[in-house]
CSV table of N, CA and C in Angstrom, one decimal:
chain,number,residue,atom,x,y,z
X,22,UNK,N,-90.2,80.1,190.7
X,22,UNK,CA,-89.0,81.3,190.4
X,22,UNK,C,-87.9,81.1,191.1
X,23,UNK,N,-86.7,80.9,190.6
X,23,UNK,CA,-85.4,80.7,191.3
X,23,UNK,C,-85.0,82.1,192.0
X,24,UNK,N,-84.4,81.8,193.0
X,24,UNK,CA,-83.7,83.1,193.8
X,24,UNK,C,-82.2,83.0,193.7
X,25,UNK,N,-81.5,83.9,193.5
X,25,UNK,CA,-80.2,84.2,193.4
X,25,UNK,C,-79.7,85.6,194.2
X,26,UNK,N,-78.4,85.2,194.9
X,26,UNK,CA,-78.1,86.5,195.5
X,26,UNK,C,-76.6,86.6,194.7
X,27,UNK,N,-76.6,87.9,194.6
X,27,UNK,CA,-75.2,88.4,193.9
X,27,UNK,C,-74.5,89.4,194.5
X,28,UNK,N,-73.2,89.7,194.4
X,28,UNK,CA,-72.3,90.6,194.8
X,28,UNK,C,-71.8,91.5,193.6
X,29,UNK,N,-72.1,92.7,193.8
X,29,UNK,CA,-71.6,93.6,192.8
X,29,UNK,C,-70.5,94.6,193.4
X,30,UNK,N,-69.6,95.0,192.6
X,30,UNK,CA,-68.7,96.1,193.0
X,30,UNK,C,-69.6,97.4,193.3
X,31,UNK,N,-69.1,98.4,194.1
X,31,UNK,CA,-70.1,99.4,194.5
X,31,UNK,C,-70.5,100.3,193.3
X,32,UNK,N,-69.5,100.4,192.4
X,32,UNK,CA,-70.0,101.3,191.2
X,32,UNK,C,-71.1,100.7,190.4
X,33,UNK,N,-71.0,99.2,190.2
X,33,UNK,CA,-72.0,98.6,189.5
X,33,UNK,C,-73.4,98.5,190.1
X,34,UNK,N,-73.4,98.5,191.6
X,34,UNK,CA,-74.5,98.6,192.3
X,34,UNK,C,-75.2,99.9,192.4
X,35,UNK,N,-74.4,100.7,192.2
X,35,UNK,CA,-75.0,102.3,192.2
X,35,UNK,C,-75.5,102.3,190.7
X,36,UNK,N,-74.8,101.8,189.7
X,36,UNK,CA,-75.5,101.9,188.4
X,36,UNK,C,-76.7,101.4,188.2
X,37,UNK,N,-77.0,100.2,188.9
X,37,UNK,CA,-78.4,99.4,189.0
X,37,UNK,C,-79.4,100.2,189.7
X,38,UNK,N,-78.8,100.9,191.0
X,38,UNK,CA,-79.8,101.7,191.6
X,38,UNK,C,-80.3,102.9,191.0
X,39,UNK,N,-79.4,103.4,190.1
X,39,UNK,CA,-79.8,104.5,189.5
X,39,UNK,C,-80.7,104.4,188.0
X,40,UNK,N,-80.6,103.0,187.6
X,40,UNK,CA,-81.4,102.7,186.6
X,40,UNK,C,-82.9,102.5,186.8
X,41,UNK,N,-82.8,101.9,188.4
X,41,UNK,CA,-84.2,101.6,189.0
X,41,UNK,C,-84.9,103.0,189.2
X,42,UNK,N,-84.0,103.8,189.8
X,42,UNK,CA,-84.6,105.1,190.3
X,42,UNK,C,-85.0,105.9,189.0
X,43,UNK,N,-84.5,105.5,187.8
X,43,UNK,CA,-84.9,106.4,186.6
X,43,UNK,C,-86.6,106.1,186.2
X,44,UNK,N,-87.0,104.9,186.9
X,44,UNK,CA,-88.5,104.7,186.7
X,44,UNK,C,-88.6,103.7,185.6
X,45,UNK,N,-87.8,103.4,184.9
X,45,UNK,CA,-87.9,102.3,183.8
X,45,UNK,C,-88.2,101.0,184.2
X,46,UNK,N,-87.4,100.8,185.5
X,46,UNK,CA,-87.4,99.3,186.1
X,46,UNK,C,-88.2,99.4,187.4
X,47,UNK,N,-88.9,98.5,187.7
X,47,UNK,CA,-89.6,98.5,189.2
X,47,UNK,C,-88.6,98.2,190.2
X,48,UNK,N,-87.6,97.6,190.1
X,48,UNK,CA,-86.6,97.0,190.8
X,48,UNK,C,-85.3,96.4,190.2
X,49,UNK,N,-84.4,96.0,190.9
X,49,UNK,CA,-83.2,95.7,190.5
X,49,UNK,C,-83.4,94.1,189.8
X,50,UNK,N,-84.2,93.5,190.1
X,50,UNK,CA,-84.6,92.1,189.6
X,50,UNK,C,-85.1,92.3,188.1
X,51,UNK,N,-86.0,93.4,187.9
X,51,UNK,CA,-86.5,93.6,186.6
X,51,UNK,C,-85.4,94.1,185.7
X,52,UNK,N,-84.4,94.9,186.0
X,52,UNK,CA,-83.3,95.6,185.4
X,52,UNK,C,-82.4,94.4,185.1
X,53,UNK,N,-82.1,93.5,185.8
X,53,UNK,CA,-81.2,92.5,185.6
X,53,UNK,C,-81.7,91.4,184.9
X,54,UNK,N,-82.9,91.0,184.9
X,54,UNK,CA,-83.7,90.3,183.8
X,54,UNK,C,-83.6,90.5,182.8
X,55,UNK,N,-83.8,91.8,182.3
X,55,UNK,CA,-83.7,92.4,181.0
X,55,UNK,C,-82.4,92.2,180.6
X,56,UNK,N,-81.4,92.6,181.2
X,56,UNK,CA,-80.0,92.5,180.8
X,56,UNK,C,-79.6,91.0,180.4
X,57,UNK,N,-80.1,90.1,181.2
X,57,UNK,CA,-79.9,88.6,180.8
X,57,UNK,C,-80.6,88.3,179.4
X,58,UNK,N,-81.7,88.6,179.2
X,58,UNK,CA,-82.6,88.4,178.0
X,58,UNK,C,-81.9,89.2,176.9
X,59,UNK,N,-81.4,90.1,176.9
X,59,UNK,CA,-80.5,90.8,175.9
X,59,UNK,C,-79.3,90.0,175.6
X,60,UNK,N,-78.6,89.6,176.7
X,60,UNK,CA,-77.4,88.8,176.6
X,60,UNK,C,-77.8,87.3,175.9
X,61,UNK,N,-78.7,86.8,176.1
X,61,UNK,CA,-79.5,85.7,175.5
X,61,UNK,C,-79.3,85.8,173.8
X,62,UNK,N,-80.1,87.0,173.7
X,62,UNK,CA,-80.7,87.4,172.3
X,62,UNK,C,-79.2,87.6,171.4
X,63,UNK,N,-78.4,88.4,172.0
X,63,UNK,CA,-77.2,88.7,171.4
X,63,UNK,C,-76.4,87.5,171.2
X,64,UNK,N,-76.3,86.4,172.1
X,64,UNK,CA,-75.5,85.3,171.7
X,64,UNK,C,-76.3,84.5,170.6
X,65,UNK,N,-77.6,84.7,170.8
X,65,UNK,CA,-78.5,83.7,169.6
X,65,UNK,C,-78.2,84.3,168.4
X,66,UNK,N,-78.0,85.5,168.3
X,66,UNK,CA,-77.7,86.3,166.9
X,66,UNK,C,-76.3,85.9,166.5
X,67,UNK,N,-75.4,85.7,167.4
X,67,UNK,CA,-74.0,85.5,167.1
X,67,UNK,C,-74.1,84.2,166.3
X,68,UNK,N,-74.6,83.1,167.1
X,68,UNK,CA,-74.8,81.8,166.5
X,68,UNK,C,-75.4,81.7,165.1
X,69,UNK,N,-76.5,82.5,165.0
X,69,UNK,CA,-77.1,82.5,163.6
X,69,UNK,C,-76.5,83.3,162.6
X,70,UNK,N,-75.8,84.3,162.9
X,70,UNK,CA,-74.8,85.0,162.1
X,70,UNK,C,-73.6,84.2,161.7
X,71,UNK,N,-73.1,83.4,162.6
X,71,UNK,CA,-72.0,82.4,162.2
X,71,UNK,C,-72.4,81.5,161.3
X,72,UNK,N,-73.7,80.8,161.5
X,72,UNK,CA,-74.1,79.8,160.7
X,72,UNK,C,-74.3,80.4,159.3
X,73,UNK,N,-74.9,81.7,159.0
X,73,UNK,CA,-75.0,82.2,157.8
X,73,UNK,C,-73.7,82.4,157.2
X,74,UNK,N,-72.7,82.9,157.8
X,74,UNK,CA,-71.5,83.0,157.3
X,74,UNK,C,-70.8,81.9,156.6
X,75,UNK,N,-71.0,80.8,157.4
X,75,UNK,CA,-70.3,79.3,156.9
X,75,UNK,C,-71.2,78.9,155.9
X,76,UNK,N,-72.4,79.1,155.8
X,76,UNK,CA,-73.3,78.7,154.6
X,76,UNK,C,-72.9,79.3,153.4
X,77,UNK,N,-72.7,80.8,153.6
X,77,UNK,CA,-72.4,81.6,152.3
X,77,UNK,C,-71.1,81.1,151.9
X,78,UNK,N,-70.0,80.7,152.9
X,78,UNK,CA,-68.6,80.5,152.5
X,78,UNK,C,-68.6,79.0,151.8
X,79,UNK,N,-69.3,78.1,152.3
X,79,UNK,CA,-69.8,76.8,151.6
X,79,UNK,C,-70.0,76.9,150.2
X,80,UNK,N,-71.1,77.9,149.9
X,80,UNK,CA,-71.8,78.1,148.7
X,80,UNK,C,-71.0,78.8,147.7
X,81,UNK,N,-70.0,79.6,148.3
X,81,UNK,CA,-69.2,80.6,147.4
X,81,UNK,C,-68.0,79.7,146.5
X,82,UNK,N,-67.6,78.8,147.2
X,82,UNK,CA,-66.5,78.1,146.6
X,82,UNK,C,-65.1,78.5,147.1
X,83,UNK,N,-64.1,78.4,146.4
X,83,UNK,CA,-62.7,78.4,146.5
X,83,UNK,C,-62.5,80.1,146.6
X,84,UNK,N,-61.9,80.6,147.6
X,84,UNK,CA,-61.6,82.0,147.9
X,84,UNK,C,-59.9,82.2,147.4
X,85,UNK,N,-59.8,83.5,146.8
X,85,UNK,CA,-58.4,83.9,146.7
X,85,UNK,C,-58.0,84.5,147.8
X,86,UNK,N,-58.8,84.7,148.9
X,86,UNK,CA,-58.5,85.6,150.1
X,86,UNK,C,-57.6,84.6,151.1
X,87,UNK,N,-56.9,85.3,152.0
X,87,UNK,CA,-56.0,84.7,153.0
X,87,UNK,C,-57.2,84.4,154.1
X,88,UNK,N,-57.0,83.2,155.0
X,88,UNK,CA,-57.7,83.0,156.0
X,88,UNK,C,-57.7,84.0,157.1
X,89,UNK,N,-56.3,84.6,157.5
X,89,UNK,CA,-56.4,85.6,158.5
X,89,UNK,C,-57.2,86.9,158.2
X,90,UNK,N,-57.1,87.4,156.7
X,90,UNK,CA,-57.8,88.5,156.2
X,90,UNK,C,-59.6,88.2,156.4
X,91,UNK,N,-59.8,86.8,156.1
X,91,UNK,CA,-61.1,86.6,156.2
X,91,UNK,C,-61.7,86.6,157.6
X,92,UNK,N,-60.8,86.0,158.6
X,92,UNK,CA,-61.3,86.2,160.0
X,92,UNK,C,-61.2,87.6,160.5
X,93,UNK,N,-60.2,88.7,160.0
X,93,UNK,CA,-60.5,90.0,160.4
X,93,UNK,C,-61.7,90.6,159.9
X,94,UNK,N,-62.0,90.3,158.8
X,94,UNK,CA,-63.2,91.0,158.1
X,94,UNK,C,-64.5,90.6,159.0
X,95,UNK,N,-64.4,89.4,159.2
X,95,UNK,CA,-65.7,88.6,159.9
X,95,UNK,C,-65.8,89.1,161.4
X,96,UNK,N,-64.6,89.3,162.1
X,96,UNK,CA,-64.7,89.8,163.5
X,96,UNK,C,-65.2,91.2,163.5
X,97,UNK,N,-64.8,92.2,162.3
X,97,UNK,CA,-65.0,93.5,162.3
X,97,UNK,C,-66.6,93.7,162.0
X,98,UNK,N,-67.0,92.8,161.2
X,98,UNK,CA,-68.5,93.0,160.9
X,98,UNK,C,-69.4,92.7,162.1
X,99,UNK,N,-68.9,91.4,162.9
X,99,UNK,CA,-69.6,91.1,164.2
X,99,UNK,C,-69.4,92.4,165.1
X,100,UNK,N,-68.3,92.8,165.2
X,100,UNK,CA,-68.3,93.9,166.3
X,100,UNK,C,-69.2,95.2,165.8
X,101,UNK,N,-69.3,95.6,164.5
X,101,UNK,CA,-69.8,96.6,164.0
X,101,UNK,C,-71.4,96.4,164.4
X,102,UNK,N,-71.8,95.1,164.2
X,102,UNK,CA,-73.2,94.8,164.2
X,102,UNK,C,-73.8,94.6,165.7
X,103,UNK,N,-72.8,94.5,166.6
X,103,UNK,CA,-73.4,94.5,168.0
X,103,UNK,C,-72.7,95.7,168.9
X,104,UNK,N,-72.4,96.7,168.5
X,104,UNK,CA,-72.3,97.8,169.2
X,104,UNK,C,-73.3,98.6,170.1
């Protein structure tokens, strides 16, 4: 297992300490490892969702909608799904 040393602003270090003190995590390492795993999953879902959007777009043919409108709608969907 690799070892890393990180520096956090005081308010973030306090947050990590409080999460560990809550009893859900055995230590800061466990808390940070879970955050990293969630981040990996979040990015994987973003990639998969983007592929699905592109596939659907290719299958749907020509659209009457403008590109800026399509981009705005897509960004809103992504934001709503990952809050």
